[in-house]
């Protein structure tokens, strides 16, 4: 999911709440956010 989309923060919060044992999460930039 693109972090430019409106609902990405809510999705991330749901993932973090449901994955109690998650120790790391890698986010990668796929495009220039300032274009």
Protein backbone atom coordinates (compact mmCIF):
# COMPACT_ATOMS: atom_id res chain seq x y z
CA UNK A 1 0.00 0.00 0.00
CA UNK A 2 1.26 3.44 -0.83
CA UNK A 3 1.86 5.77 2.11
CA UNK A 4 0.45 8.55 -0.06
CA UNK A 5 -3.00 6.97 0.17
CA UNK A 6 -5.44 8.22 2.78
CA UNK A 7 -5.99 4.98 4.72
CA UNK A 8 -2.43 3.70 5.06
CA UNK A 9 -1.96 4.98 8.61
CA UNK A 10 -5.14 3.22 9.81
CA UNK A 11 -4.03 0.00 8.12
CA UNK A 12 -0.60 0.27 9.76
CA UNK A 13 -2.21 0.76 13.17
CA UNK A 14 -4.39 -2.33 12.67
CA UNK A 15 -1.38 -4.40 11.64
CA UNK A 16 0.61 -3.28 14.67
CA UNK A 17 -2.28 -3.97 17.07
CA UNK A 18 -2.88 -7.46 15.66
CA UNK A 19 0.79 -8.43 15.45
CA UNK A 20 1.84 -8.26 19.09
CA UNK A 21 5.07 -10.18 18.42
CA UNK A 22 6.12 -8.04 15.46
CA UNK A 23 9.56 -6.61 16.22
CA UNK A 24 10.28 -4.69 13.04
CA UNK A 25 8.57 -3.42 9.93
CA UNK A 26 10.43 -2.22 6.86
CA UNK A 27 8.89 0.53 4.75
CA UNK A 28 10.44 1.25 1.37
CA UNK A 29 10.10 4.31 -0.80
CA UNK A 30 8.98 3.38 -4.31
CA UNK A 31 8.50 6.87 -5.77
CA UNK A 32 9.30 10.50 -5.04
CA UNK A 33 6.59 11.75 -2.65
CA UNK A 34 7.13 15.36 -3.73
CA UNK A 35 6.23 14.93 -7.40
